[in-house]
mmCIF file of C-alpha atoms in Angstrom:
data_model
loop_
_atom_site.group_PDB
_atom_site.id
_atom_site.type_symbol
_atom_site.label_atom_id
_atom_site.label_comp_id
_atom_site.label_asym_id
_atom_site.label_seq_id
_atom_site.Cartn_x
_atom_site.Cartn_y
_atom_site.Cartn_z
ATOM 1 C CA UNK A 1 95.642 94.807 103.574
ATOM 2 C CA UNK A 2 96.177 98.341 101.894
ATOM 3 C CA UNK A 3 93.421 99.749 99.956
ATOM 4 C CA UNK A 4 94.921 99.242 96.531
ATOM 5 C CA UNK A 5 95.796 95.567 96.987
ATOM 6 C CA UNK A 6 92.673 95.249 95.122
ATOM 7 C CA UNK A 7 93.142 95.469 91.270
ATOM 8 C CA UNK A 8 89.784 96.489 91.003
ATOM 9 C CA UNK A 9 89.375 99.632 92.973
ATOM 10 C CA UNK A 10 92.867 100.582 91.008
ATOM 11 C CA UNK A 11 90.801 100.329 87.691
ATOM 12 C CA UNK A 12 87.722 102.397 89.114
ATOM 13 C CA UNK A 13 90.178 105.072 90.792
ATOM 14 C CA UNK A 14 91.539 105.203 87.248
ATOM 15 C CA UNK A 15 88.393 105.857 85.401
ATOM 16 C CA UNK A 16 87.177 108.354 87.827
ATOM 17 C CA UNK A 17 90.433 110.782 86.574
ATOM 18 C CA UNK A 18 89.153 113.451 84.255
ATOM 19 C CA UNK A 19 89.945 113.048 80.401
ATOM 20 C CA UNK A 20 91.925 116.519 80.484
ATOM 21 C CA UNK A 21 94.667 115.086 82.652
ATOM 22 C CA UNK A 22 95.622 111.983 80.390
ATOM 23 C CA UNK A 23 98.772 112.183 78.214
ATOM 24 C CA UNK A 24 99.480 110.500 75.082
ATOM 25 C CA UNK A 25 103.281 111.099 74.522
ATOM 26 C CA UNK A 26 102.405 109.733 70.822
ATOM 27 C CA UNK A 27 98.789 109.822 70.024
ATOM 28 C CA UNK A 28 97.504 107.086 67.602
ATOM 29 C CA UNK A 29 93.680 105.979 66.605
ATOM 30 C CA UNK A 30 94.928 102.388 67.666
ATOM 31 C CA UNK A 31 96.387 103.768 71.158
ATOM 32 C CA UNK A 32 93.356 105.894 71.864
ATOM 33 C CA UNK A 33 90.985 102.876 71.362
ATOM 34 C CA UNK A 34 93.109 100.495 73.456
ATOM 35 C CA UNK A 35 92.592 103.409 75.926
ATOM 36 C CA UNK A 36 89.170 103.740 75.570
ATOM 37 C CA UNK A 37 88.039 100.105 75.963
ATOM 38 C CA UNK A 38 89.678 100.300 79.663
ATOM 39 C CA UNK A 39 88.954 103.875 80.645
ATOM 40 C CA UNK A 40 85.387 103.878 79.641
ATOM 41 C CA UNK A 41 82.951 101.966 82.005
ATOM 42 C CA UNK A 42 80.570 100.633 79.192
ATOM 43 C CA UNK A 43 83.698 99.166 77.301
ATOM 44 C CA UNK A 44 85.045 97.851 80.820
ATOM 45 C CA UNK A 45 82.161 95.429 80.951
ATOM 46 C CA UNK A 46 83.242 93.536 78.715
ATOM 47 C CA UNK A 47 86.343 92.699 80.817
ATOM 48 C CA UNK A 48 86.705 89.813 82.735
ATOM 49 C CA UNK A 49 88.622 89.720 85.960
ATOM 50 C CA UNK A 50 91.179 87.232 86.302
ATOM 51 C CA UNK A 51 93.159 88.771 89.278
ATOM 52 C CA UNK A 52 92.024 86.195 92.305
ATOM 53 C CA UNK A 53 94.727 84.155 93.968
ATOM 54 C CA UNK A 54 93.795 81.068 92.119
ATOM 55 C CA UNK A 55 93.070 82.603 88.503
ATOM 56 C CA UNK A 56 95.048 82.339 85.723
ATOM 57 C CA UNK A 57 96.888 85.457 84.909
ATOM 58 C CA UNK A 58 96.970 88.244 83.582
ATOM 59 C CA UNK A 59 94.756 90.095 86.127
ATOM 60 C CA UNK A 60 92.046 91.174 83.191
ATOM 61 C CA UNK A 61 91.051 89.857 79.917
ATOM 62 C CA UNK A 62 88.475 90.488 77.237
ATOM 63 C CA UNK A 63 87.432 88.164 74.442
ATOM 64 C CA UNK A 64 85.443 90.540 72.667
ATOM 65 C CA UNK A 65 88.469 93.262 72.537
ATOM 66 C CA UNK A 66 91.404 90.549 72.098
ATOM 67 C CA UNK A 67 93.346 92.500 75.106
ATOM 68 C CA UNK A 68 94.780 91.442 78.326
ATOM 69 C CA UNK A 69 95.935 93.352 81.070
ATOM 70 C CA UNK A 70 98.181 93.001 84.413
ATOM 71 C CA UNK A 71 98.093 95.329 86.742
ATOM 72 C CA UNK A 72 101.089 96.032 89.104
ATOM 73 C CA UNK A 73 102.062 98.602 92.158
ATOM 74 C CA UNK A 74 105.266 100.395 92.384
ATOM 75 C CA UNK A 75 106.218 103.524 94.585
ATOM 76 C CA UNK A 76 109.507 105.175 95.876
ATOM 77 C CA UNK A 77 109.749 103.472 99.196
ATOM 78 C CA UNK A 78 110.625 99.906 98.713
ATOM 79 C CA UNK A 79 113.891 98.676 98.518
ATOM 80 C CA UNK A 80 116.080 95.476 98.410
ATOM 81 C CA UNK A 81 118.402 94.431 101.069
ATOM 82 C CA UNK A 82 121.668 92.748 100.913
ATOM 83 C CA UNK A 83 119.580 89.279 101.188
ATOM 84 C CA UNK A 84 117.544 90.005 98.239
ATOM 85 C CA UNK A 85 114.521 90.775 100.817
ATOM 86 C CA UNK A 86 112.056 93.622 99.644
ATOM 87 C CA UNK A 87 111.396 96.225 102.427
ATOM 88 C CA UNK A 88 108.714 98.654 102.061
ATOM 89 C CA UNK A 89 108.234 100.491 106.042
ATOM 90 C CA UNK A 90 105.202 102.802 104.452
ATOM 91 C CA UNK A 91 103.488 99.951 103.173
ATOM 92 C CA UNK A 92 103.906 97.798 106.240
ATOM 93 C CA UNK A 93 103.164 100.739 108.370
ATOM 94 C CA UNK A 94 99.906 101.104 106.854
ATOM 95 C CA UNK A 95 99.144 97.422 106.496
ATOM 96 C CA UNK A 96 99.470 97.663 110.485
ATOM 97 C CA UNK A 97 97.548 100.648 111.192
ATOM 98 C CA UNK A 98 94.446 99.297 109.091
ATOM 99 C CA UNK A 99 94.587 96.365 111.098
ATOM 100 C CA UNK A 100 94.649 98.072 114.448
ATOM 101 C CA UNK A 101 91.698 99.705 113.175
ATOM 102 C CA UNK A 102 89.589 96.764 112.028
ATOM 103 C CA UNK A 103 90.587 95.084 115.754
ATOM 104 C CA UNK A 104 89.448 97.886 117.848
ATOM 105 C CA UNK A 105 86.185 97.950 116.047
ATOM 106 C CA UNK A 106 86.236 101.911 114.690
ATOM 107 C CA UNK A 107 85.338 100.772 111.387
ATOM 108 C CA UNK A 108 82.179 99.267 112.345
ATOM 109 C CA UNK A 109 81.047 102.385 113.505
ATOM 110 C CA UNK A 110 80.938 103.540 109.977
ATOM 111 C CA UNK A 111 79.233 100.601 107.895
ATOM 112 C CA UNK A 112 78.820 103.137 105.104
ATOM 113 C CA UNK A 113 82.373 103.822 104.335
ATOM 114 C CA UNK A 114 83.986 101.510 101.428
ATOM 115 C CA UNK A 115 87.167 102.796 101.300
ATOM 116 C CA UNK A 116 89.487 103.644 104.441
ATOM 117 C CA UNK A 117 92.802 105.597 103.839
ATOM 118 C CA UNK A 118 95.323 105.090 106.044
ATOM 119 C CA UNK A 119 98.946 106.834 105.683
ATOM 120 C CA UNK A 120 101.790 105.711 108.219
ATOM 121 C CA UNK A 121 104.896 107.789 109.014
ATOM 122 C CA UNK A 122 107.573 106.069 109.216
ATOM 123 C CA UNK A 123 109.889 108.648 111.214
ATOM 124 C CA UNK A 124 112.701 108.007 108.659
ATOM 125 C CA UNK A 125 114.187 111.046 107.237
ATOM 126 C CA UNK A 126 112.989 112.070 103.742
ATOM 127 C CA UNK A 127 115.628 110.705 101.529
ATOM 128 C CA UNK A 128 116.092 107.335 103.774
ATOM 129 C CA UNK A 129 112.197 107.144 103.486
ATOM 130 C CA UNK A 130 111.425 107.875 99.751
ATOM 131 C CA UNK A 131 113.884 108.833 97.077
ATOM 132 C CA UNK A 132 114.709 108.642 93.271
ATOM 133 C CA UNK A 133 116.820 105.640 93.412
ATOM 134 C CA UNK A 134 114.034 103.954 95.033
ATOM 135 C CA UNK A 135 111.586 105.041 92.548
ATOM 136 C CA UNK A 136 113.589 103.686 89.407
ATOM 137 C CA UNK A 137 114.759 100.510 91.194
ATOM 138 C CA UNK A 138 111.157 99.874 92.089
ATOM 139 C CA UNK A 139 109.749 100.261 88.589
ATOM 140 C CA UNK A 140 112.316 98.239 87.205
ATOM 141 C CA UNK A 141 112.139 95.546 89.452
ATOM 142 C CA UNK A 142 108.399 95.172 89.352
ATOM 143 C CA UNK A 143 107.952 95.512 85.722
ATOM 144 C CA UNK A 144 110.535 92.995 84.605
ATOM 145 C CA UNK A 145 109.408 90.795 87.246
ATOM 146 C CA UNK A 146 106.074 90.938 85.229
ATOM 147 C CA UNK A 147 107.962 90.866 81.849
ATOM 148 C CA UNK A 148 109.066 87.518 82.881
ATOM 149 C CA UNK A 149 105.604 86.067 83.492
ATOM 150 C CA UNK A 150 104.710 87.296 79.522
ATOM 151 C CA UNK A 151 104.499 83.831 78.289
ATOM 152 C CA UNK A 152 102.098 82.423 80.441
ATOM 153 C CA UNK A 153 100.241 85.244 79.747
ATOM 154 C CA UNK A 154 100.281 84.397 75.803
ATOM 155 C CA UNK A 155 99.769 80.585 76.685
ATOM 156 C CA UNK A 156 96.551 81.631 78.415
ATOM 157 C CA UNK A 157 95.195 84.268 75.936
ATOM 158 C CA UNK A 158 97.051 83.440 72.461
ATOM 159 C CA UNK A 159 97.443 86.153 70.085
ATOM 160 C CA UNK A 160 95.484 88.765 72.909
ATOM 161 C CA UNK A 161 97.628 92.056 72.635
ATOM 162 C CA UNK A 162 99.001 92.829 76.387
ATOM 163 C CA UNK A 163 98.916 96.139 78.260
ATOM 164 C CA UNK A 164 100.926 96.557 81.390
ATOM 165 C CA UNK A 165 98.965 98.897 83.627
ATOM 166 C CA UNK A 166 101.774 100.418 86.402
ATOM 167 C CA UNK A 167 100.175 102.036 89.370
ATOM 168 C CA UNK A 168 102.843 104.669 90.422
ATOM 169 C CA UNK A 169 102.052 105.711 94.353
ATOM 170 C CA UNK A 170 105.348 107.591 94.342
ATOM 171 C CA UNK A 171 105.863 111.419 95.270
ATOM 172 C CA UNK A 172 106.455 113.855 92.614
ATOM 173 C CA UNK A 173 110.092 114.775 92.118
ATOM 174 C CA UNK A 174 112.527 117.759 90.759
ATOM 175 C CA UNK A 175 115.800 118.339 89.627
ATOM 176 C CA UNK A 176 117.702 120.896 91.637
ATOM 177 C CA UNK A 177 121.024 122.523 91.597
ATOM 178 C CA UNK A 178 121.950 120.400 94.445
ATOM 179 C CA UNK A 179 123.862 117.466 94.450
ATOM 180 C CA UNK A 180 123.922 114.283 96.374
ATOM 181 C CA UNK A 181 126.444 115.422 99.184
ATOM 182 C CA UNK A 182 123.901 118.086 100.385
ATOM 183 C CA UNK A 183 120.995 115.802 100.140
ATOM 184 C CA UNK A 184 120.449 115.546 103.737
ATOM 185 C CA UNK A 185 119.676 119.407 104.340
ATOM 186 C CA UNK A 186 115.940 120.078 105.120
ATOM 187 C CA UNK A 187 114.382 122.035 102.604
ATOM 188 C CA UNK A 188 110.844 122.116 103.955
ATOM 189 C CA UNK A 189 109.460 125.862 103.513
ATOM 190 C CA UNK A 190 112.410 127.068 101.798
ATOM 191 C CA UNK A 191 112.381 127.983 98.040
ATOM 192 C CA UNK A 192 114.881 126.502 96.196
ATOM 193 C CA UNK A 193 115.466 126.566 92.321
ATOM 194 C CA UNK A 194 114.470 123.606 90.598
ATOM 195 C CA UNK A 195 112.563 121.784 87.323
ATOM 196 C CA UNK A 196 109.542 119.502 87.703
ATOM 197 C CA UNK A 197 110.283 115.728 87.047
ATOM 198 C CA UNK A 198 108.591 114.494 83.924
ATOM 199 C CA UNK A 199 108.260 111.020 84.259
ATOM 200 C CA UNK A 200 106.641 110.049 81.726
ATOM 201 C CA UNK A 201 109.402 111.148 79.676
ATOM 202 C CA UNK A 202 111.944 110.038 81.834
ATOM 203 C CA UNK A 203 114.426 108.195 79.120
ATOM 204 C CA UNK A 204 115.622 105.895 82.260
ATOM 205 C CA UNK A 205 111.986 104.533 83.114
ATOM 206 C CA UNK A 206 110.996 104.270 79.421
ATOM 207 C CA UNK A 207 114.218 102.037 78.551
ATOM 208 C CA UNK A 208 113.377 99.730 80.719
ATOM 209 C CA UNK A 209 109.762 98.648 78.939
ATOM 210 C CA UNK A 210 111.425 99.619 75.183
ATOM 211 C CA UNK A 211 112.263 96.563 73.114
ATOM 212 C CA UNK A 212 109.965 94.085 75.340
ATOM 213 C CA UNK A 213 107.028 91.671 74.714
ATOM 214 C CA UNK A 214 104.572 94.272 76.153
ATOM 215 C CA UNK A 215 102.180 96.079 73.911
ATOM 216 C CA UNK A 216 100.598 99.035 75.652
ATOM 217 C CA UNK A 217 101.473 100.572 78.899
ATOM 218 C CA UNK A 218 99.217 102.742 81.052
ATOM 219 C CA UNK A 219 101.409 104.417 83.726
ATOM 220 C CA UNK A 220 98.738 105.780 86.340
ATOM 221 C CA UNK A 221 100.461 108.181 89.089
ATOM 222 C CA UNK A 222 97.732 110.286 90.589
ATOM 223 C CA UNK A 223 99.704 111.101 93.733
ATOM 224 C CA UNK A 224 102.282 113.350 92.320
ATOM 225 C CA UNK A 225 101.822 117.021 93.454
ATOM 226 C CA UNK A 226 104.515 119.687 92.691
ATOM 227 C CA UNK A 227 104.114 123.526 93.613
ATOM 228 C CA UNK A 228 106.097 126.647 92.733
ATOM 229 C CA UNK A 229 106.011 130.329 94.284
ATOM 230 C CA UNK A 230 102.806 130.722 92.060
ATOM 231 C CA UNK A 231 100.941 127.503 93.086
ATOM 232 C CA UNK A 232 100.489 124.175 92.197
ATOM 233 C CA UNK A 233 101.951 122.803 88.921
ATOM 234 C CA UNK A 234 99.643 121.072 86.996
ATOM 235 C CA UNK A 235 100.937 118.011 85.581
ATOM 236 C CA UNK A 236 99.319 114.526 83.776
ATOM 237 C CA UNK A 237 98.165 111.935 85.848
ATOM 238 C CA UNK A 238 97.814 109.251 83.218
ATOM 239 C CA UNK A 239 100.361 108.445 80.567
ATOM 240 C CA UNK A 240 99.433 106.327 77.713
ATOM 241 C CA UNK A 241 102.270 104.417 75.145
ATOM 242 C CA UNK A 242 102.212 101.994 72.299
ATOM 243 C CA UNK A 243 105.599 100.224 73.344
ATOM 244 C CA UNK A 244 106.612 99.655 69.266
ATOM 245 C CA UNK A 245 105.936 103.617 68.916
ATOM 246 C CA UNK A 246 108.134 105.319 71.120
ATOM 247 C CA UNK A 247 109.908 107.387 69.168
ATOM 248 C CA UNK A 248 109.325 111.024 70.878
ATOM 249 C CA UNK A 249 111.591 113.116 72.694
ATOM 250 C CA UNK A 250 112.728 112.188 76.304
ATOM 251 C CA UNK A 251 114.401 113.460 79.291
ATOM 252 C CA UNK A 252 117.826 112.756 80.760
ATOM 253 C CA UNK A 253 117.649 113.197 84.468
ATOM 254 C CA UNK A 254 120.758 112.973 87.054
ATOM 255 C CA UNK A 255 119.947 110.933 90.173
ATOM 256 C CA UNK A 256 122.132 112.728 92.345
ATOM 257 C CA UNK A 257 120.266 115.596 91.504
ATOM 258 C CA UNK A 258 116.653 114.589 92.020
ATOM 259 C CA UNK A 259 114.442 115.523 95.446
ATOM 260 C CA UNK A 260 111.224 114.620 96.258
ATOM 261 C CA UNK A 261 108.942 117.674 96.569
ATOM 262 C CA UNK A 262 107.184 115.446 99.765
ATOM 263 C CA UNK A 263 108.964 116.237 102.931
#
């Protein structure tokens, strides 16, 4: 099992993020209150865990706050085959390596180690391993799959407001002056002219959640790193949205000009 197959560990990780890394594209008192009820541990104690295999969905709910929340993972590795099968070489490799560690008995030598991070190499080229098209399609597929379950959520918790919590494990991206024909060129240790991808304002992603029955979106993306010649560019780690109040300026990115900053 991958470390973040456990929804509780995702929430704990989120609660450890500094408040300075939280981004509200459009702040409101209502949105801030919803965020606080999940972010602050004293409020989180008022939530019930319903993420077990046999528990009624969604993953968490709070009778006190009248909120329910479903947690979902996305990345930029997964893709769907022509036969409709979802393939994720990175997750498969990480699960395989973790099982090998467990079977070898090595983990028993570190009984106090609660979290084991495993990184698998797929031996694929950067563009084959992860790309913007995979990223966008994975976000859309995952979010829409959970949207289809909303009637069941509302049946289980009538009149509760619904939060979608997206745990985004993708790399950072940049928009370059290089079109898709030249994407196969290897740019490790080379300088190229590019603009950082501000994913929280990407119109293609936000259009997927607009005009849906989601009430709030918390988008948690802790693994993005973007560097330039003077150092690392600090970007927000969490974006918080009220779906019916998203009339802020967005950005349009051309997929053929998007490259991952992770080679």
